[in-house]
PDB file of C-alpha atoms in Angstrom:
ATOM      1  CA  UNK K 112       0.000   0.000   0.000  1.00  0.00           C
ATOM      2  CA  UNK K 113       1.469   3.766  -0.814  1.00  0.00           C
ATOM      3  CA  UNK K 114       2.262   5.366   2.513  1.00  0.00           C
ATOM      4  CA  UNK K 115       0.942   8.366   3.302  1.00  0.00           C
ATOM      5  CA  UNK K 116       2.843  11.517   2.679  1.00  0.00           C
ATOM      6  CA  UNK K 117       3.752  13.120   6.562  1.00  0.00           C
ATOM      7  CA  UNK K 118       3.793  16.747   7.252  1.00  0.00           C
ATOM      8  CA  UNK K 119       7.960  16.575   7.805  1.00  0.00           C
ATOM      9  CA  UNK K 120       8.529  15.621   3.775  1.00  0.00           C
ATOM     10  CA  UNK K 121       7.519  18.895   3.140  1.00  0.00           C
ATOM     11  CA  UNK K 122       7.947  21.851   5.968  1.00  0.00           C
ATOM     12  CA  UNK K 123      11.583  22.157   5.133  1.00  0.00           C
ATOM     13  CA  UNK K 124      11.347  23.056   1.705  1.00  0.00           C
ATOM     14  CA  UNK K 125       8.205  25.660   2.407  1.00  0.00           C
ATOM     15  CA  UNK K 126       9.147  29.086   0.995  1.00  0.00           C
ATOM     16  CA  UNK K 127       7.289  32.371   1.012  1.00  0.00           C
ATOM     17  CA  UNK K 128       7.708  36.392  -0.344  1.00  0.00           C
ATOM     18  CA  UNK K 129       6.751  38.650   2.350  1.00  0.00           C
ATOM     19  CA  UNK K 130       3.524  38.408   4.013  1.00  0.00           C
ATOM     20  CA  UNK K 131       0.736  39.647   1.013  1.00  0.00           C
ATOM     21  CA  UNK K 132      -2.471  38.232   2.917  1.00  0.00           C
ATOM     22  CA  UNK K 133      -4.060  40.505   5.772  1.00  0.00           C
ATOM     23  CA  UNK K 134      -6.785  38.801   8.041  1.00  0.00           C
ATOM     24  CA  UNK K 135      -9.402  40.351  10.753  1.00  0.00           C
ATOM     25  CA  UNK K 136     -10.804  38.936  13.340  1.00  0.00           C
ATOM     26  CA  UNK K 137     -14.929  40.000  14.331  1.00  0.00           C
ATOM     27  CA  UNK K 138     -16.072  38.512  17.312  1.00  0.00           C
ATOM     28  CA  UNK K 139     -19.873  38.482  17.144  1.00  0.00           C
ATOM     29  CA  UNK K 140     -22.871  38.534  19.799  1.00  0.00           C
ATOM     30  CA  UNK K 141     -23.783  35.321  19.015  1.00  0.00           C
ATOM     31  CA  UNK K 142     -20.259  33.809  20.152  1.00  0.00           C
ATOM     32  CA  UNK K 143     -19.642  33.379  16.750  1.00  0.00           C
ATOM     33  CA  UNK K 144     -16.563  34.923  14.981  1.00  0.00           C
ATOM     34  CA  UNK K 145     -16.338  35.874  11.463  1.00  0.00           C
ATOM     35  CA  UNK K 146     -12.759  35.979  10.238  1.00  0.00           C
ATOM     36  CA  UNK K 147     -12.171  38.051   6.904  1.00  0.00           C
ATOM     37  CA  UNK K 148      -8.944  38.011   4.862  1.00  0.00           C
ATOM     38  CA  UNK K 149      -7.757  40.334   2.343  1.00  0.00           C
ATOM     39  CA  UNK K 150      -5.312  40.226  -0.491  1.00  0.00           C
ATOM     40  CA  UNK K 151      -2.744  43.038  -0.422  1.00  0.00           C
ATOM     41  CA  UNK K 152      -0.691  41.895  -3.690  1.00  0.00           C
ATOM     42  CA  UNK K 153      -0.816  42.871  -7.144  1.00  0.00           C
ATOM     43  CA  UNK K 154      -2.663  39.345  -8.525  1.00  0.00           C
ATOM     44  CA  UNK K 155      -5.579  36.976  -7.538  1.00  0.00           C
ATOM     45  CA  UNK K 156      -4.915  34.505  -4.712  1.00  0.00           C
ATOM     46  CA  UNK K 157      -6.243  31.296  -5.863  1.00  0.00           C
ATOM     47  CA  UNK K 158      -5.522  29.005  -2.681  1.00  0.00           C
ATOM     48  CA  UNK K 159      -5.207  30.161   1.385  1.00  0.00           C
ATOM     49  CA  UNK K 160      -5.017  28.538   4.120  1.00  0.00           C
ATOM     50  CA  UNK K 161      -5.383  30.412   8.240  1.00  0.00           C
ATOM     51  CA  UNK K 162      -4.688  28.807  11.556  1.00  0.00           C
ATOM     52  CA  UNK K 163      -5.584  30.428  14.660  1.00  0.00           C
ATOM     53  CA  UNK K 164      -5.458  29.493  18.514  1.00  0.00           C
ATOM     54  CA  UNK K 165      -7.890  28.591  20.341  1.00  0.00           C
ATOM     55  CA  UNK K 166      -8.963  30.829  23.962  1.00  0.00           C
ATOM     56  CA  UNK K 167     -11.588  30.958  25.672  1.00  0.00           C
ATOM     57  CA  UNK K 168     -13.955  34.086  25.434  1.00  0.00           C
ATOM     58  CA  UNK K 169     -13.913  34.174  29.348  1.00  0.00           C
ATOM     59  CA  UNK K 170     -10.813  34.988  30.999  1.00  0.00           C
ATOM     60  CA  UNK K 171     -12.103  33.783  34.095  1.00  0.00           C
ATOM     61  CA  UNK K 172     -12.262  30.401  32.547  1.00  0.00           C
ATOM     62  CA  UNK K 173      -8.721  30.013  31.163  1.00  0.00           C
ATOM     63  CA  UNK K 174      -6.467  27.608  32.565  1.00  0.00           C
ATOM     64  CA  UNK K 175      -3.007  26.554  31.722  1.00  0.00           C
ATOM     65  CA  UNK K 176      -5.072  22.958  31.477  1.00  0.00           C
ATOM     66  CA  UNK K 177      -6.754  23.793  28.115  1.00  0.00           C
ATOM     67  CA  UNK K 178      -4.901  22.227  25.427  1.00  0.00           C
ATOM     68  CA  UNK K 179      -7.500  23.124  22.512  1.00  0.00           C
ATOM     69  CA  UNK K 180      -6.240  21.811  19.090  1.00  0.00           C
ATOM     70  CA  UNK K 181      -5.862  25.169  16.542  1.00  0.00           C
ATOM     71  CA  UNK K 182      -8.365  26.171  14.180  1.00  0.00           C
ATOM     72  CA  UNK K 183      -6.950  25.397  10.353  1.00  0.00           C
ATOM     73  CA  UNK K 184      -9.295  26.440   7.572  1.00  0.00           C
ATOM     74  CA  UNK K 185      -7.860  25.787   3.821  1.00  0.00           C
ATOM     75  CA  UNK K 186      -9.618  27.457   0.825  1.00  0.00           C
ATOM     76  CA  UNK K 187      -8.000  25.605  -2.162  1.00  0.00           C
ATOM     77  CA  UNK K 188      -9.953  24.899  -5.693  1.00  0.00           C
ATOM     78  CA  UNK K 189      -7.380  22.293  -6.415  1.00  0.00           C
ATOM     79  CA  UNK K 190      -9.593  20.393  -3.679  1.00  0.00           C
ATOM     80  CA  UNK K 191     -12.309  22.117  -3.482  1.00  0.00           C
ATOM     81  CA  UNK K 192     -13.321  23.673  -6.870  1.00  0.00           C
ATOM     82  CA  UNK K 193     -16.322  25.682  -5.546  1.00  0.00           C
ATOM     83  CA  UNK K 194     -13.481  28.019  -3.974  1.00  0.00           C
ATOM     84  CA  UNK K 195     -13.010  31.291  -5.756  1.00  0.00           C
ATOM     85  CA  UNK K 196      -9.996  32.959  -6.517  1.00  0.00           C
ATOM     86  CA  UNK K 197      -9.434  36.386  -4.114  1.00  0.00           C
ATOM     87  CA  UNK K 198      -8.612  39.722  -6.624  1.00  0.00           C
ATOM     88  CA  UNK K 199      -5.942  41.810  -5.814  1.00  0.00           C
ATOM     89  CA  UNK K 200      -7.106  44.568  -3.084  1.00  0.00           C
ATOM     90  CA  UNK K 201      -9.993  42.907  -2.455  1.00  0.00           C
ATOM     91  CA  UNK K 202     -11.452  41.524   1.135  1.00  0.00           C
ATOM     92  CA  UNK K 203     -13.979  38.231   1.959  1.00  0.00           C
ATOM     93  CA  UNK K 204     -15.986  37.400   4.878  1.00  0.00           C
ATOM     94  CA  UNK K 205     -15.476  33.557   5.580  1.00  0.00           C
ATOM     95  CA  UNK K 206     -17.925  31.344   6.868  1.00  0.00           C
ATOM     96  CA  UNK K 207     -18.469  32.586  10.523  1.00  0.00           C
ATOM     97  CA  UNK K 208     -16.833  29.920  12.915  1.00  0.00           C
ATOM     98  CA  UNK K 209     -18.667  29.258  16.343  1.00  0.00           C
ATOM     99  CA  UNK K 210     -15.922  26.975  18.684  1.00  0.00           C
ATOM    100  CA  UNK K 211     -17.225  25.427  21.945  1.00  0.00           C
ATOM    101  CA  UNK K 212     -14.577  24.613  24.677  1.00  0.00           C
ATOM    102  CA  UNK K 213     -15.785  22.261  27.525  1.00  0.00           C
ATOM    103  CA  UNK K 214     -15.069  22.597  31.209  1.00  0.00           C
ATOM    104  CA  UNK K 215     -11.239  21.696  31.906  1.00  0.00           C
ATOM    105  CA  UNK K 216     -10.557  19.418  34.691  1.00  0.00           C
ATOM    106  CA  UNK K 217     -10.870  21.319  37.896  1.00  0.00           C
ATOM    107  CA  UNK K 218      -8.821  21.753  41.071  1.00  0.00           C
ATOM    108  CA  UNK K 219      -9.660  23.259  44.361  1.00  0.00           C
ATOM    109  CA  UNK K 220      -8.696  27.006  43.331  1.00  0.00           C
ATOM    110  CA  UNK K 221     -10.370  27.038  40.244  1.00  0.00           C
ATOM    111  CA  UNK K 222     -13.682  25.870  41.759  1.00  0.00           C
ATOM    112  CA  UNK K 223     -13.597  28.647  43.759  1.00  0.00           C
ATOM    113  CA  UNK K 224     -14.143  30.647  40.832  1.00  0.00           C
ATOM    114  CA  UNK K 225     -17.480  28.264  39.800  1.00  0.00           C
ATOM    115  CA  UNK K 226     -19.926  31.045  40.439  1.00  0.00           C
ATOM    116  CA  UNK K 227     -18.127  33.628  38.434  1.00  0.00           C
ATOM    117  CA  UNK K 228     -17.763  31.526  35.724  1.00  0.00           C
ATOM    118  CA  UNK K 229     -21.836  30.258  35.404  1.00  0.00           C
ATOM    119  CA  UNK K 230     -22.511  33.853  35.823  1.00  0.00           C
ATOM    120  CA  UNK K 231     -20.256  34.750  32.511  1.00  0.00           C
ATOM    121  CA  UNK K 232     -22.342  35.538  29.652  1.00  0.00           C
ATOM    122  CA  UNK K 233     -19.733  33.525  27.685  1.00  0.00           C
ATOM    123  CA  UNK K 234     -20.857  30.581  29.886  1.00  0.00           C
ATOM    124  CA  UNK K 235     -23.147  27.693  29.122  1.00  0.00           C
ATOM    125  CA  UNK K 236     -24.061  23.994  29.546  1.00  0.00           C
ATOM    126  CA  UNK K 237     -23.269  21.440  26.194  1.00  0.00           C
ATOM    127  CA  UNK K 238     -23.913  17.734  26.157  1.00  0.00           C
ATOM    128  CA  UNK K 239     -24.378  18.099  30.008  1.00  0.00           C
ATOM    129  CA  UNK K 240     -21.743  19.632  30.958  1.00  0.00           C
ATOM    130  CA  UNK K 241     -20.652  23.511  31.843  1.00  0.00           C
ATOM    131  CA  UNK K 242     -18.869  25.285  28.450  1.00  0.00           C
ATOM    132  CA  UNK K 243     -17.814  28.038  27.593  1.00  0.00           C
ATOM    133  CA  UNK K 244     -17.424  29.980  24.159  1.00  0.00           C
ATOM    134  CA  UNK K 245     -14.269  29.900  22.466  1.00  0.00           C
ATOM    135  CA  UNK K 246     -12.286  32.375  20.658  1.00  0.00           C
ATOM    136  CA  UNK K 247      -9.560  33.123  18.110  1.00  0.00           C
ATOM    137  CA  UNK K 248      -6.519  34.767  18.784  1.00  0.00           C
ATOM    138  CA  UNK K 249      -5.021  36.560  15.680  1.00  0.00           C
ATOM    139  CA  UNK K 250      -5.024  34.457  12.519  1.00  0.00           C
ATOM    140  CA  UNK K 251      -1.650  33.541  10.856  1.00  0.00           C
ATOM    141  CA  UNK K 252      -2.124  32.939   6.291  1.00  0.00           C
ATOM    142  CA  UNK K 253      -0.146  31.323   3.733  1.00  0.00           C
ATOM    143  CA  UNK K 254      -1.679  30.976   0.237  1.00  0.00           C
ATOM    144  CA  UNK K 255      -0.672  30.698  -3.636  1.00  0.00           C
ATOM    145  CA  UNK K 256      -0.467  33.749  -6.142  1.00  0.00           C
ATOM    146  CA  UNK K 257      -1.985  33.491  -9.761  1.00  0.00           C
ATOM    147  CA  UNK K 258       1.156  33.511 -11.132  1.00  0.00           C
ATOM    148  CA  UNK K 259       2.518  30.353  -9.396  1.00  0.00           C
ATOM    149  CA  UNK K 260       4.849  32.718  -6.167  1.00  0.00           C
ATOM    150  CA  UNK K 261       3.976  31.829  -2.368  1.00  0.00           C
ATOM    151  CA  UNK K 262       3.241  34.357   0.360  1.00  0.00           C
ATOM    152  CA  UNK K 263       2.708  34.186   4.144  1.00  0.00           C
ATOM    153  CA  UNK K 264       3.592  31.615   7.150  1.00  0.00           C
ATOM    154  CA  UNK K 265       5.700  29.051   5.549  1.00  0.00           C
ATOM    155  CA  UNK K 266       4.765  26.235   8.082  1.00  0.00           C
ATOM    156  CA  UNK K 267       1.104  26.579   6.743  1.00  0.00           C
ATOM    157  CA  UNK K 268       1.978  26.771   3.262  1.00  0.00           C
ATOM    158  CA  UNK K 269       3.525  23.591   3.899  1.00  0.00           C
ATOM    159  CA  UNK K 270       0.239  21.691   5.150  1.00  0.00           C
ATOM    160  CA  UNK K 271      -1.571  23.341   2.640  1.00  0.00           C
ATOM    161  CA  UNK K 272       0.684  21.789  -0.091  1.00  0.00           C
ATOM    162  CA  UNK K 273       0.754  18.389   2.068  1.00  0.00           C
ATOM    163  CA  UNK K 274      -3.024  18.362   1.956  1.00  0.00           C
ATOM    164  CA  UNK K 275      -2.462  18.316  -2.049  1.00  0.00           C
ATOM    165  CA  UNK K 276      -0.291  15.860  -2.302  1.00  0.00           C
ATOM    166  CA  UNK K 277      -2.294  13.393  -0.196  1.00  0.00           C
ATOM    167  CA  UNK K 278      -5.336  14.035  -1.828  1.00  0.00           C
ATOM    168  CA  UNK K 279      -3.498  13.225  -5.532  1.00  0.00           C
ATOM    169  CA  UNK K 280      -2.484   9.840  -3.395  1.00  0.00           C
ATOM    170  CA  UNK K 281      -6.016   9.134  -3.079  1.00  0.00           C
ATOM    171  CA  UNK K 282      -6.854  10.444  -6.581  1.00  0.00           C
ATOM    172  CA  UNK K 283      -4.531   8.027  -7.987  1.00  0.00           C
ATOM    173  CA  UNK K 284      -4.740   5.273  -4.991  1.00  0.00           C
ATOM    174  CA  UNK K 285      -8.552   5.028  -6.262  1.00  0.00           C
ATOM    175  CA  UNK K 286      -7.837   4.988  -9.600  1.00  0.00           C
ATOM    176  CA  UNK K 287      -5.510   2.156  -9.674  1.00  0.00           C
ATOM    177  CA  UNK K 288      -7.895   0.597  -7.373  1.00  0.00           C
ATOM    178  CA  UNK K 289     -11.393   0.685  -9.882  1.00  0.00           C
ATOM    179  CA  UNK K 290      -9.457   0.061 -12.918  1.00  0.00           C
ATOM    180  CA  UNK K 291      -7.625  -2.888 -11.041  1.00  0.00           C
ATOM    181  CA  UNK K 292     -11.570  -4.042 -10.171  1.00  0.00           C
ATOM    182  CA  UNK K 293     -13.084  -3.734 -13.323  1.00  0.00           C
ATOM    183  CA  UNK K 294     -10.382  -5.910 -15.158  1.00  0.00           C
ATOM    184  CA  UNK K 295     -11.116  -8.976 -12.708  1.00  0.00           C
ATOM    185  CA  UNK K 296     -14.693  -8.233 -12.108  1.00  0.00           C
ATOM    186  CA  UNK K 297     -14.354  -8.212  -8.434  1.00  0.00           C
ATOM    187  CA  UNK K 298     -17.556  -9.504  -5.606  1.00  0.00           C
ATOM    188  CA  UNK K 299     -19.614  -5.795  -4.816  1.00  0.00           C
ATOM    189  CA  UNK K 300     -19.231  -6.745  -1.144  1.00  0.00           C
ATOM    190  CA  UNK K 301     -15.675  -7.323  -1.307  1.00  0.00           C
ATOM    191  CA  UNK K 302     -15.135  -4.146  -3.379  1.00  0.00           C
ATOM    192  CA  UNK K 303     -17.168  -2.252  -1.083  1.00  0.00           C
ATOM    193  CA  UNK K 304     -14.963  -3.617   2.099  1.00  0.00           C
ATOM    194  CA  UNK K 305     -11.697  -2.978   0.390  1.00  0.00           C
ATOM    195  CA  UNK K 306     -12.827   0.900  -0.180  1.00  0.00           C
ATOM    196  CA  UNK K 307     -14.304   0.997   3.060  1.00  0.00           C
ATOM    197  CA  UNK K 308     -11.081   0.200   4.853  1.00  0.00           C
ATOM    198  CA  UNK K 309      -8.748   2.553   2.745  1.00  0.00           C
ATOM    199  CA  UNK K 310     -11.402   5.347   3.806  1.00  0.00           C
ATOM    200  CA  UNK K 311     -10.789   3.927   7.799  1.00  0.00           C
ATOM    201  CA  UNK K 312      -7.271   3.746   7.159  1.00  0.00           C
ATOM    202  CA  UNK K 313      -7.184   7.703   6.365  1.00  0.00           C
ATOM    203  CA  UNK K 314      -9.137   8.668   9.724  1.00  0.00           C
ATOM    204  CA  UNK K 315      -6.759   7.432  12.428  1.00  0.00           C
ATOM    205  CA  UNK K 316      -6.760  10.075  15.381  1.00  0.00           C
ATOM    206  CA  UNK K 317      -3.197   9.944  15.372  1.00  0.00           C
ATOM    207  CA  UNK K 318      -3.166  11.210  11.518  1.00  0.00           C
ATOM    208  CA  UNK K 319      -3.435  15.157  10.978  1.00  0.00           C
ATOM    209  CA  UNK K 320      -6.300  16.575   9.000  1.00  0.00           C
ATOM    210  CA  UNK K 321      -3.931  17.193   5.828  1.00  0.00           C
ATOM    211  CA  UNK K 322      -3.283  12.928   5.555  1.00  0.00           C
ATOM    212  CA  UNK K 323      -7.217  12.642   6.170  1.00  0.00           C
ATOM    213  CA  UNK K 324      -7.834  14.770   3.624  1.00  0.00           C
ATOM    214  CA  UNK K 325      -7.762  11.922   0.631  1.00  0.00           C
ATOM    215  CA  UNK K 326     -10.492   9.622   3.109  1.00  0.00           C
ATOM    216  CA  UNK K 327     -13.090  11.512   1.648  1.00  0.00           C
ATOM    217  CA  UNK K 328     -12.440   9.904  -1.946  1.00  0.00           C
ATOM    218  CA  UNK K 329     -12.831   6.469  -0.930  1.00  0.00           C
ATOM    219  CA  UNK K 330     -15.707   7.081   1.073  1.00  0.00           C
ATOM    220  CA  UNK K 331     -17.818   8.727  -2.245  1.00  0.00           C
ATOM    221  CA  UNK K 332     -16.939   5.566  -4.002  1.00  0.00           C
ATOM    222  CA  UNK K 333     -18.426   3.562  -1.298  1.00  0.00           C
ATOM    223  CA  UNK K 334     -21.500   5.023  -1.244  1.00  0.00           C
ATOM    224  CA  UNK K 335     -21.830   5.210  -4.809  1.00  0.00           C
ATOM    225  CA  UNK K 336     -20.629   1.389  -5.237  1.00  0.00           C
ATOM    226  CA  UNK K 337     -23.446   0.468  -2.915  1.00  0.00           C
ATOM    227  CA  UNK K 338     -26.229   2.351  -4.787  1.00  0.00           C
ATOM    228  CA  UNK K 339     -25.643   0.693  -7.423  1.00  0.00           C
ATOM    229  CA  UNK K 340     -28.540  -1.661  -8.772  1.00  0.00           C
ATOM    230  CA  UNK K 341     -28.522  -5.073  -9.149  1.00  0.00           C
ATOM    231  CA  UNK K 342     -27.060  -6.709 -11.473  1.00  0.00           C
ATOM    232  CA  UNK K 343     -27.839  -9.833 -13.641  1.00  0.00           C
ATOM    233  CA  UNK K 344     -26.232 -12.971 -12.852  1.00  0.00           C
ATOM    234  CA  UNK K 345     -23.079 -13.028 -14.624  1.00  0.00           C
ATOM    235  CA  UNK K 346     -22.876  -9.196 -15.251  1.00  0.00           C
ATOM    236  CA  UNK K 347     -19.586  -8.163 -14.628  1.00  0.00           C
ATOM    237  CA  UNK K 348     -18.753  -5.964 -11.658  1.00  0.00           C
ATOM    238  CA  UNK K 349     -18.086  -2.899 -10.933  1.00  0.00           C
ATOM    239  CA  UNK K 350     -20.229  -2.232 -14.309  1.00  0.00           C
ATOM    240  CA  UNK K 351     -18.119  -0.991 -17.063  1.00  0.00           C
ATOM    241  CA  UNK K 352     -20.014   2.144 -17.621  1.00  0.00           C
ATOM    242  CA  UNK K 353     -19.422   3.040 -13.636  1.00  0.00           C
ATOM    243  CA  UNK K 354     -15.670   2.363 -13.852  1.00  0.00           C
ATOM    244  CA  UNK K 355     -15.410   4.341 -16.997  1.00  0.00           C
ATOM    245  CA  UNK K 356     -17.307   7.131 -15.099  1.00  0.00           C
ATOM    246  CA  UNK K 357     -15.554   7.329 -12.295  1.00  0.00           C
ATOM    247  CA  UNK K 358     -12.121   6.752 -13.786  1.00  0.00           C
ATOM    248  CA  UNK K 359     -13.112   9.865 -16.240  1.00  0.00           C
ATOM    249  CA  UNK K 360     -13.872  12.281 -12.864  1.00  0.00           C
ATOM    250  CA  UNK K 361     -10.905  10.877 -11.005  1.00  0.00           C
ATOM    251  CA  UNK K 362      -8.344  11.498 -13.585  1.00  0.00           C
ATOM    252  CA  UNK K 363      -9.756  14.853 -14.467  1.00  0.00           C
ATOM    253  CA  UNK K 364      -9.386  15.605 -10.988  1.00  0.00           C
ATOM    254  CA  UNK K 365      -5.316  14.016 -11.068  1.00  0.00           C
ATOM    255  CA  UNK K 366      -4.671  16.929 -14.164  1.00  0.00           C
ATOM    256  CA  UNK K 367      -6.109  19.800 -11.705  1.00  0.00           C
ATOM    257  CA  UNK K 368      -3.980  18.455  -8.491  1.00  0.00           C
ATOM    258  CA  UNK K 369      -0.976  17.906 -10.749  1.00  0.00           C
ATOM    259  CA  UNK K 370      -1.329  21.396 -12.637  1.00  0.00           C
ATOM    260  CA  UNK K 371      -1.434  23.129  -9.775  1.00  0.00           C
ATOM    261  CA  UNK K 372       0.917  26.243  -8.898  1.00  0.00           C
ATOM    262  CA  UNK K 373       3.382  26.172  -7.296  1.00  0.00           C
ATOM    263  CA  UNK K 374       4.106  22.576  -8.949  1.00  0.00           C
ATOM    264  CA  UNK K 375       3.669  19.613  -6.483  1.00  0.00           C
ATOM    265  CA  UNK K 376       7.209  17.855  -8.315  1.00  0.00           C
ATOM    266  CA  UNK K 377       9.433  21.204  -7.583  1.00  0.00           C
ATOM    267  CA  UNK K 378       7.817  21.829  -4.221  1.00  0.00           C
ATOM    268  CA  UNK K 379       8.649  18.779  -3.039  1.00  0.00           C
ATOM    269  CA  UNK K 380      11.673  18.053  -5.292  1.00  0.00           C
ATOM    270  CA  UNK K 381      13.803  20.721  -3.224  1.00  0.00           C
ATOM    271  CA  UNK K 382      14.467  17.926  -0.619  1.00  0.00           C
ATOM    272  CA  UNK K 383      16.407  15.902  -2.908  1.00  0.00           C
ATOM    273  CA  UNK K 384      18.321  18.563  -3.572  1.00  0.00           C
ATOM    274  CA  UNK K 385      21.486  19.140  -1.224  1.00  0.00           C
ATOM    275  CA  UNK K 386      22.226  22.596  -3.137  1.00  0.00           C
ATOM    276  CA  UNK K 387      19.082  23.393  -1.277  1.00  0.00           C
TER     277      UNK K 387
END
């Protein structure tokens, strides 16, 4: 099985121009925050990517005990082609994010402080037990120019690029894996299971989102291998018009992850390199 690509193949060779992405933070009534991000250089932004930490709105409530995992956000059409390209000088709202922080464990000074914490208006009670909102401290960015140059936190960029190179594992993991099928006209349970469990494979806790990101691939063809009708005895399977279908969207989807800027091959090709 192709391993999957880890975060430390990559952050070394992550390189950036000066910072050309600006982001603002608007913490709402609701609890809610809307972040909005603006592009300061002289061409689009096609891709972006922010990571924030996570507080606690209510001071009172803070502890040295929280260990709340950072909010990471990518914007990418090479993965997501619904994602528009950001003009030059020009800002976007992002989907407002509302983050909900249980109660960390407690010792004897801090439930002292119980009453001033229920009586927070940042305070309240989730799947039984006391919360609190949560907030975001100041955004860091990294994303990809138009014309192929990288700007902003070079760490991010890094998982941002990682998350595209995992995703064309999946791409072509699946691919491989259909065509393989519908040349030996493979049992629809056993087809099903194999999917199923690359999918699993790609959720481990211990895995960060950007090596989950390709799980998402198998788990389509899953569901779509299972709606499938019924076929007459005999009938080959996976059907020959499905595997040409989903071959056809797969490999359309390889050429955008492959032509993307900066290129995937040179990104990662500076590792090999001991001029670099």
């Amino acid at each position: 099985m192709k391993a999957v690509i880890s975060v430390a193949s990559v952050l070394a060779c992550a390189l950036s121009v000066d910072a050309q992405i600006a982001t603002t933070l608007n913490r709402l009534s609701d609890g809610s925050t809307e972040i909005k991000i603006r592009n300061t250089s002289t061409v689009s932004l096609t891709a972006f990517a922010i990571s924030a930490n996570v507080i606690r709105e209510n001071p009172v409530a803070r502890s040295a005990a929280d260990h709340n995992a950072p909010f990471v956000a990518y914007y990418d059409p090479a993965i997501d082609q619904t994602t528009e390209p950001l003009p030059p000088n020009q800002e976007r709202a992002l989907p407002r994010v509302t983050l909900i922080c249980a109660s960390a464990p407690r010792n004897l000074a801090s439930a002292l402080r119980g009453e001033e914490e229920k009586n927070s208006p940042s305070s309240l009670t989730w799947a039984g037990r006391s919360a609190s909102f949560c907030g975001l401290e100041q955004p860091i960015a990294a994303g990809v120019l138009a014309d192929g140059a990288t700007t902003g936190d070079a760490a991010l960029l890094a998982r941002l690029m990682l998350r595209r190179s995992n995703m064309l594992l999946a791409v072509e993991t699946a691919l491989e894996t259909l065509s393989d099928a519908g040349g030996r006209n493979v049992p629809r349970d056993r087809l099903i299971e194999q999917f199923r469990k690359m999918a699993d494979s790609m959720r481990r806790w211990y895995l960060p989102p950007e090596q989950q990101v390709g799980s998402s691939v198998y788990q389509s063809i899953v569901g779509k291998l299972m709606n499938l009708p019924e076929e007459l005895v005999g009938s080959p399977f996976p059907p020959n018009n499905f595997v040409a279908e989903e071959t056809g969207m797969l490999n359309r989807q390889r050429v955008i992850l492959v032509g993307s800027k900066p290129s995937l091959a040179a990104f990662n090709g500076s590792l090999s390199d001991p001029s670099n």
